[in-house]
Short mmCIF file of C-alpha atoms in Angstrom, two decimals:
data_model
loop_
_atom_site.label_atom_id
_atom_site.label_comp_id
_atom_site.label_asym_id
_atom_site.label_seq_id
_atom_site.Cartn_x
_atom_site.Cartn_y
_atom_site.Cartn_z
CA UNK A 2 -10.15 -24.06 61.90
CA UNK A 3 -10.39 -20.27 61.88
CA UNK A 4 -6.57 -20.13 61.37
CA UNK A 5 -7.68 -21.88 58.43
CA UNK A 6 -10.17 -20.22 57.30
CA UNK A 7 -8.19 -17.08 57.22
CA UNK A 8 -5.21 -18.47 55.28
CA UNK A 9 -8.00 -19.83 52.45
CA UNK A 10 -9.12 -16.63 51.99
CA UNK A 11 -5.59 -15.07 52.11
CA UNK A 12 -4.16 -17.36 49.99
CA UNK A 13 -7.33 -17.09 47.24
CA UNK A 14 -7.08 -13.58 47.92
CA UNK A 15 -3.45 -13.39 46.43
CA UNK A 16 -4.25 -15.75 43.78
CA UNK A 17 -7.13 -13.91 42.39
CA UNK A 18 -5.32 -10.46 42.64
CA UNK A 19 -2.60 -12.23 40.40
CA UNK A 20 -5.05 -13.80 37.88
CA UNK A 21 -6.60 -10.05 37.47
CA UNK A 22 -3.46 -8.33 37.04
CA UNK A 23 -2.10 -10.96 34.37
CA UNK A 24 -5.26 -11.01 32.95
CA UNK A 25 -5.41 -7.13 32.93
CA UNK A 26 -1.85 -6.80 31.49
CA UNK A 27 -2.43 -9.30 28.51
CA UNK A 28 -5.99 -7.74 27.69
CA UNK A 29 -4.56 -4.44 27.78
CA UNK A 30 -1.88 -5.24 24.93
CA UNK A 31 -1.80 -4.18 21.72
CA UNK A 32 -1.56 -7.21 19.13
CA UNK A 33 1.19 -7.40 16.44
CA UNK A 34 -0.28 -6.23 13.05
CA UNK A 35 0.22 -9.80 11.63
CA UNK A 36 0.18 -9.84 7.92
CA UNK A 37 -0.24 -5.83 7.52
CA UNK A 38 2.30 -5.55 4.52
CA UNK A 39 -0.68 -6.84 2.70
CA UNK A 40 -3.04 -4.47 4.10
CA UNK A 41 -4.14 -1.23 2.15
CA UNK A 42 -1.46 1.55 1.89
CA UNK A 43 -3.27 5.00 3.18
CA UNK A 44 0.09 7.01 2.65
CA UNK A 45 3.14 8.29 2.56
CA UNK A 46 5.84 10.76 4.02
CA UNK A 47 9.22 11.04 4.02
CA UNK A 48 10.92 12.70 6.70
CA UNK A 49 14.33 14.63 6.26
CA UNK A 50 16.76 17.28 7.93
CA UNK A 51 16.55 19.56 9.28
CA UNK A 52 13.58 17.93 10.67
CA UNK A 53 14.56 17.34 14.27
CA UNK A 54 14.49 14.02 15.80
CA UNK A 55 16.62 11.76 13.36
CA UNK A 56 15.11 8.76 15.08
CA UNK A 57 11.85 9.61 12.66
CA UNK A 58 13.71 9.91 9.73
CA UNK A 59 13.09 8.27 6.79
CA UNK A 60 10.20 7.24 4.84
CA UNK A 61 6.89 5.96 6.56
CA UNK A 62 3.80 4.23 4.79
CA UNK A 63 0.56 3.90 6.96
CA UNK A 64 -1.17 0.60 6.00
CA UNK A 65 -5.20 -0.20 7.64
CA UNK A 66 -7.12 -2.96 7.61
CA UNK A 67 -10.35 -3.68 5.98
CA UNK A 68 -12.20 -2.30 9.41
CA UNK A 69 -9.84 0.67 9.67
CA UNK A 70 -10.94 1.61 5.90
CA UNK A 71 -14.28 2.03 7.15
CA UNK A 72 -13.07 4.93 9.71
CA UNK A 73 -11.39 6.63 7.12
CA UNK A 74 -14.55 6.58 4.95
CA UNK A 75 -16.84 7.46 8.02
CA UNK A 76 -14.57 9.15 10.89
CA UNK A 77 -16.12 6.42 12.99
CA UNK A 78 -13.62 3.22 13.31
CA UNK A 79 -15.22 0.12 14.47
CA UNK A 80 -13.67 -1.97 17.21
CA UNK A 81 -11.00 -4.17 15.70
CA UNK A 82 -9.79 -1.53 13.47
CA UNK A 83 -5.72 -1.83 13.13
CA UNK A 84 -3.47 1.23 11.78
CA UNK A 85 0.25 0.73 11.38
CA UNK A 86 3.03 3.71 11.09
CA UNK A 87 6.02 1.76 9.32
CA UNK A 88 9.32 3.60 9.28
CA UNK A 89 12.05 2.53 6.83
CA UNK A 90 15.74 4.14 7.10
CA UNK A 91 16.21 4.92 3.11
CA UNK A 92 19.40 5.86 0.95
CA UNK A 93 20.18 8.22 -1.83
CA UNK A 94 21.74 8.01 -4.23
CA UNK A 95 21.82 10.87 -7.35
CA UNK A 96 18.39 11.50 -6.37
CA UNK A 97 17.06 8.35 -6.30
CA UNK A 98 15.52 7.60 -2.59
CA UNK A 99 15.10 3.87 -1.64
CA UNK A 100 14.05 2.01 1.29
CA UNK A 101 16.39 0.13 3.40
CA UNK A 102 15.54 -1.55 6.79
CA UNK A 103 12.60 -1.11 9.08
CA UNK A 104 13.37 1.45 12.10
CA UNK A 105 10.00 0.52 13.54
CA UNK A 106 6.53 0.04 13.61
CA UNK A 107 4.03 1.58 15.47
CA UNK A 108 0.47 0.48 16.13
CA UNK A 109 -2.71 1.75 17.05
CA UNK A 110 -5.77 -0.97 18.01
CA UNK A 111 -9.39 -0.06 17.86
CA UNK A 112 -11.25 -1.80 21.52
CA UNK A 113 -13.39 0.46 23.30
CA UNK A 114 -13.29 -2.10 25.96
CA UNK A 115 -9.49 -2.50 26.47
CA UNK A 116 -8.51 0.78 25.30
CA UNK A 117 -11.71 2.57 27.25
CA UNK A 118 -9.15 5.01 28.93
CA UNK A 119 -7.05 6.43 26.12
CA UNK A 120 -10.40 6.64 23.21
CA UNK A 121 -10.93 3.26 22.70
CA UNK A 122 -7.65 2.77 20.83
CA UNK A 123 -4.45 1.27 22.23
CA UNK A 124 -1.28 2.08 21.33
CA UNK A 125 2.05 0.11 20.53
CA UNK A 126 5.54 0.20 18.97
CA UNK A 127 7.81 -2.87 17.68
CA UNK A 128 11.51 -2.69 16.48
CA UNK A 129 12.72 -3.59 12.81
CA UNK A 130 10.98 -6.60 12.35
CA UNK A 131 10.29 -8.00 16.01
CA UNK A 132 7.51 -8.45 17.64
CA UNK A 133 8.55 -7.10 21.24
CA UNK A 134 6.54 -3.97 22.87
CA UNK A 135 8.64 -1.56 24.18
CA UNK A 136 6.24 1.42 24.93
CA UNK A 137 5.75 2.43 28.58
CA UNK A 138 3.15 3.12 30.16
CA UNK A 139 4.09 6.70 30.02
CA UNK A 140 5.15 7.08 26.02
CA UNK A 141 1.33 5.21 25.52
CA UNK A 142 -0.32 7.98 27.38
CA UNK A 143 1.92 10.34 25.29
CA UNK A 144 0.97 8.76 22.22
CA UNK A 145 -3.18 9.55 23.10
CA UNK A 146 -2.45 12.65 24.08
CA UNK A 147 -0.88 14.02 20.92
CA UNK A 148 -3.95 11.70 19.27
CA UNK A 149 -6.31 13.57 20.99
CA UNK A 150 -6.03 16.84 19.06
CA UNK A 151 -7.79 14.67 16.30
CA UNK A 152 -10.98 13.56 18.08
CA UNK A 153 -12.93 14.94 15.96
CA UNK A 154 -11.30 12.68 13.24
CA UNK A 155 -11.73 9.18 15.53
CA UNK A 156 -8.25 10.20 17.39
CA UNK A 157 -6.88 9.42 13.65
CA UNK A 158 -4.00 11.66 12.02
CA UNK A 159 -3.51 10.29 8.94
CA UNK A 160 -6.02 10.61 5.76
CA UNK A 161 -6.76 8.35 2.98
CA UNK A 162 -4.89 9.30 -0.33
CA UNK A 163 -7.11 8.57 -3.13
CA UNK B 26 -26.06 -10.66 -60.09
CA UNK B 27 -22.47 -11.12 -60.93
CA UNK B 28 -21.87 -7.24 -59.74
CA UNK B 29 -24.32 -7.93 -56.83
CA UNK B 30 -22.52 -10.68 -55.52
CA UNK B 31 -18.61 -8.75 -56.15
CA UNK B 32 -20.49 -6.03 -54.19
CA UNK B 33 -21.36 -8.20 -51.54
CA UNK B 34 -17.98 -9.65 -51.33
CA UNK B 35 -16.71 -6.12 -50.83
CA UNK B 36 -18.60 -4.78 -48.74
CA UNK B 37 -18.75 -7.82 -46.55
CA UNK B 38 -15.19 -8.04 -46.62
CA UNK B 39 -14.97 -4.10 -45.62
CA UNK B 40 -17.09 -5.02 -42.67
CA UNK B 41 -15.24 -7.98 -41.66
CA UNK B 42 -12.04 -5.83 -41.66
CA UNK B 43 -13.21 -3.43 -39.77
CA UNK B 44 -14.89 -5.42 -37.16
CA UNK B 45 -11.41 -7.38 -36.98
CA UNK B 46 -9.69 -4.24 -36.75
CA UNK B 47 -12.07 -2.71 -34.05
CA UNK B 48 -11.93 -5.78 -32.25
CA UNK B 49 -8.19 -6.33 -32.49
CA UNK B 50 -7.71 -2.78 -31.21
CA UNK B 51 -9.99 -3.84 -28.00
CA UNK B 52 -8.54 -6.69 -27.09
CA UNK B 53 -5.23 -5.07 -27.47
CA UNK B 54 -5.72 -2.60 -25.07
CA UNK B 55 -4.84 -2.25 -21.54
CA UNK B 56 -7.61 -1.89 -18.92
CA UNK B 57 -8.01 0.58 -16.58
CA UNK B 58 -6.91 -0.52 -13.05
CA UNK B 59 -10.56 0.35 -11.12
CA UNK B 60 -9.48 0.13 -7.71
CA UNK B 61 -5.62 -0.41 -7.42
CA UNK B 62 -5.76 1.77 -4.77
CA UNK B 63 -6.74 -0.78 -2.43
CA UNK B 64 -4.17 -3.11 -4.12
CA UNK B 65 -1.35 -4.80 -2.05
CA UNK B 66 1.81 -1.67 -1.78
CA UNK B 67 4.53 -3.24 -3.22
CA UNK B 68 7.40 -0.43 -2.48
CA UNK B 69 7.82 3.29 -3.02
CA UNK B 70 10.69 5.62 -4.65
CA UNK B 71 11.38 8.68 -4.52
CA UNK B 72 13.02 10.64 -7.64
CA UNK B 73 14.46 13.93 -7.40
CA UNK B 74 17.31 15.95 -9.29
CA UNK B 75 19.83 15.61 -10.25
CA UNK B 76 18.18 12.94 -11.23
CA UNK B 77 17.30 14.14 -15.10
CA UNK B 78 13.80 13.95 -16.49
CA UNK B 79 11.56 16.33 -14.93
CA UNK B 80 8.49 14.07 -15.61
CA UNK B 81 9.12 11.40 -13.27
CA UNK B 82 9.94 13.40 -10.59
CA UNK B 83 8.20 12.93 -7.05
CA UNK B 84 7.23 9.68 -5.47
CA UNK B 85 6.03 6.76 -7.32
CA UNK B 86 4.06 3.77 -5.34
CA UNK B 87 3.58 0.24 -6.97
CA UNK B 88 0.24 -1.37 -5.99
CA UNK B 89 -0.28 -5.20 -7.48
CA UNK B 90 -3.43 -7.41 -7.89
CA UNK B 91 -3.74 -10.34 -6.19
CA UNK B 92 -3.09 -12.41 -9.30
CA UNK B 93 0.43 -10.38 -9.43
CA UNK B 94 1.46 -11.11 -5.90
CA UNK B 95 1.44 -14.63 -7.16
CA UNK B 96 4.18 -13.50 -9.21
CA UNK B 97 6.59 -11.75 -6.84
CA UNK B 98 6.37 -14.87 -4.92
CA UNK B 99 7.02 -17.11 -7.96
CA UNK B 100 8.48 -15.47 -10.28
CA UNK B 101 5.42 -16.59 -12.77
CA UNK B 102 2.94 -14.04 -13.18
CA UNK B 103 -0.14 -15.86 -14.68
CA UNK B 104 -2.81 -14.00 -17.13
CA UNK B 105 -5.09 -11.58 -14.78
CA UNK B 106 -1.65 -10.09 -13.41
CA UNK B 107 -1.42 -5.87 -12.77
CA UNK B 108 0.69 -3.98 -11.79
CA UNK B 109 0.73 -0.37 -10.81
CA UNK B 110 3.43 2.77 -11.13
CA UNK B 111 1.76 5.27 -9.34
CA UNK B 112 3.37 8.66 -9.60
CA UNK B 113 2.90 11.53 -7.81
CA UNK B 114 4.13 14.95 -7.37
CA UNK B 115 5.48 16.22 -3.66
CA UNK B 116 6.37 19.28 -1.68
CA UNK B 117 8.82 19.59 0.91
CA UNK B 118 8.59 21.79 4.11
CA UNK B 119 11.53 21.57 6.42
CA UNK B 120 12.78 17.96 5.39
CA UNK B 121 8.93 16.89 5.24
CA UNK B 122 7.63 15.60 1.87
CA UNK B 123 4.17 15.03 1.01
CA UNK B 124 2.06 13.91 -1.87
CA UNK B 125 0.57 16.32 -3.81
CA UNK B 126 -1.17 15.41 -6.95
CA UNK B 127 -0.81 12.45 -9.20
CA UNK B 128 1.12 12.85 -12.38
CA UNK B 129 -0.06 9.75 -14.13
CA UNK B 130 -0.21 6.13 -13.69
CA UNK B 131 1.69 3.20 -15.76
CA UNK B 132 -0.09 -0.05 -16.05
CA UNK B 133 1.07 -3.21 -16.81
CA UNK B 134 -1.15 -5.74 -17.37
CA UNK B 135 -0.66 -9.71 -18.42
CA UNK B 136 -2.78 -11.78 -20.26
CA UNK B 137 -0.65 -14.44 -22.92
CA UNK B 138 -2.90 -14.05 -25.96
CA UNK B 139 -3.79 -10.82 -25.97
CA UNK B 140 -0.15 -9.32 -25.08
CA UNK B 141 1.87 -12.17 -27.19
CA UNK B 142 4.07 -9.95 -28.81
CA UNK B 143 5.49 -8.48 -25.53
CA UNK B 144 5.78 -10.89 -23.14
CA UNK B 145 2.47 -11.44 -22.36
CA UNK B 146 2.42 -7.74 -20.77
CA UNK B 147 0.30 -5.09 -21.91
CA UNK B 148 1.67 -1.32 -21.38
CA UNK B 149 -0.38 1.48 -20.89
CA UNK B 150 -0.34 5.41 -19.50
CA UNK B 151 -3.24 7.04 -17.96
CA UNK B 152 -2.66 10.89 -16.84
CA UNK B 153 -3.45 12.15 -13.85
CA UNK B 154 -7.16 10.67 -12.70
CA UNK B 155 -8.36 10.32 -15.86
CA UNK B 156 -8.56 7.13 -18.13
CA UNK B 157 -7.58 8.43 -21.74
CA UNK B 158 -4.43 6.20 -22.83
CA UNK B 159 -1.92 8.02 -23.87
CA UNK B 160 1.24 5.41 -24.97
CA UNK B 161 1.89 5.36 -28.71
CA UNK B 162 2.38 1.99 -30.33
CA UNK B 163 6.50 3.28 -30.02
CA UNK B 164 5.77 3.87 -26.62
CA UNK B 165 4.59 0.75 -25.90
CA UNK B 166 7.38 -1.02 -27.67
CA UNK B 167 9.83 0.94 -25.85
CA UNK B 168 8.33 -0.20 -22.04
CA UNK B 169 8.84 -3.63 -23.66
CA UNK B 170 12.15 -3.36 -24.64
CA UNK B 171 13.24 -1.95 -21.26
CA UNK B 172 11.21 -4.77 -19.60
CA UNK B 173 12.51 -7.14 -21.31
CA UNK B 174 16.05 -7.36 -19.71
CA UNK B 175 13.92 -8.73 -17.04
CA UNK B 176 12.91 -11.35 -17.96
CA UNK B 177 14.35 -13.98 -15.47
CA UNK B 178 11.82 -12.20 -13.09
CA UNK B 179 9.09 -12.04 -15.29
CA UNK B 180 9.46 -8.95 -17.13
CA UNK B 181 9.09 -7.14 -14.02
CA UNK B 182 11.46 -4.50 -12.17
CA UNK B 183 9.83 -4.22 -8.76
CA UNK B 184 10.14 -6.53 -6.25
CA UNK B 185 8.12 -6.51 -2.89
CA UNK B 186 9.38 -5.15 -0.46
CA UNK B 187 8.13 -6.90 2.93
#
């Protein structure tokens, strides 16, 4: 009966450690920015040589959502607050810049719950036009820290252009 | 009483012209976009030399009402439609290019009655931030003639770029 006893606990043990750990991993995920084309378009930059680092070259729009626009009236952004860095390759031609295809998104999620540990925002990127994560652990921490020069601004880079 | 009532012909006639005149002026015009900004970002471009033409040099954004997105989906853009050019001037440090300040904005706005002669599209230029129109009756006719080789898509150039 004690033998078990001891497996019970050992075996809810295990389970419960896996249930947190899942449970941790999905709740610590940033979401994809569903439907943020439609979103409102904060800005623009386009990035050339000899800018170093051709994997940022191109032309990027930052897009918010409705509760983001509130942060970059107020400096305070609510939980729930979504801003997205899209990167599109582009091509020349006699001048004329256009956009081609997507490099990338990346994503930063207002939840001071989730995201307690890096400001309350979490922070994400996405290929072209999928919808896998492909941040580690370590690039997520060096996304916060380069965010965290702005603190002042709600960890936020980017301003509105009227 | 006979010159009484020629006089009240006239000058009831003078008034009736003008009020049509006033009022055909008003309903001719284009309104100003309050609020695009927050509009749905259609694409950007930028324009640089050689390109010639000085004056639309930089980056222009188009922003569209809702009412307008109806018509890059369809194809049909029903009365109520907007649409945007948003130009702005740049400056480039080391292959980086920001906005500066906005050279003016081109509206085009539909509504069937009012706009009959052109599409259904009104055209209009605001400079800067400010609201004074600035397109000539020419000017206007010219936009129109441009647009007009596009009309399978419904007079418009742009189309969204997801």
């Amino acid at each position: 009966m004690k033998i078990f006893a001891k497996c019970f606990v050992l075996i809810g043990g295990a389970i419960f450690g896996f249930v947190s750990i899942s449970f941790s991993q999905t709740t610590m995920k940033v979401d994809y920015p569903v439907g943020y084309r439609l979103w409102v378009h904060v800005k623009s930059v386009t990035v050339a040589p000899p800018t170093p680092n051709p994997r940022n070259h191109g032309i990027h729009h930052i897009y918010a959502n409705e509760l983001a626009m509130q942060g970059y009236k107020t400096g305070l952004f609510p939980d729930g607050s979504i801003i997205v860095f899209d990167l599109r390759q582009t091509q020349t031609n006699n001048g004329v810049t256009k956009e081609v295809s997507r490099s990338f998104i990346d994503v930063m999620q207002k939840d001071g719950k989730r995201f307690e540990k890096t400001g309350g925002w979490g922070f994400e990127e996405f290929p072209g036009d999928k919808t896998d994560r492909t941040l580690s652990n370590e690039q997520k921490t060096a996304c916060f820290t380069c965010h965290a020069s702005q603190q002042e601004k709600g960890f936020v880079f980017s301003i509105f252009q009227e």
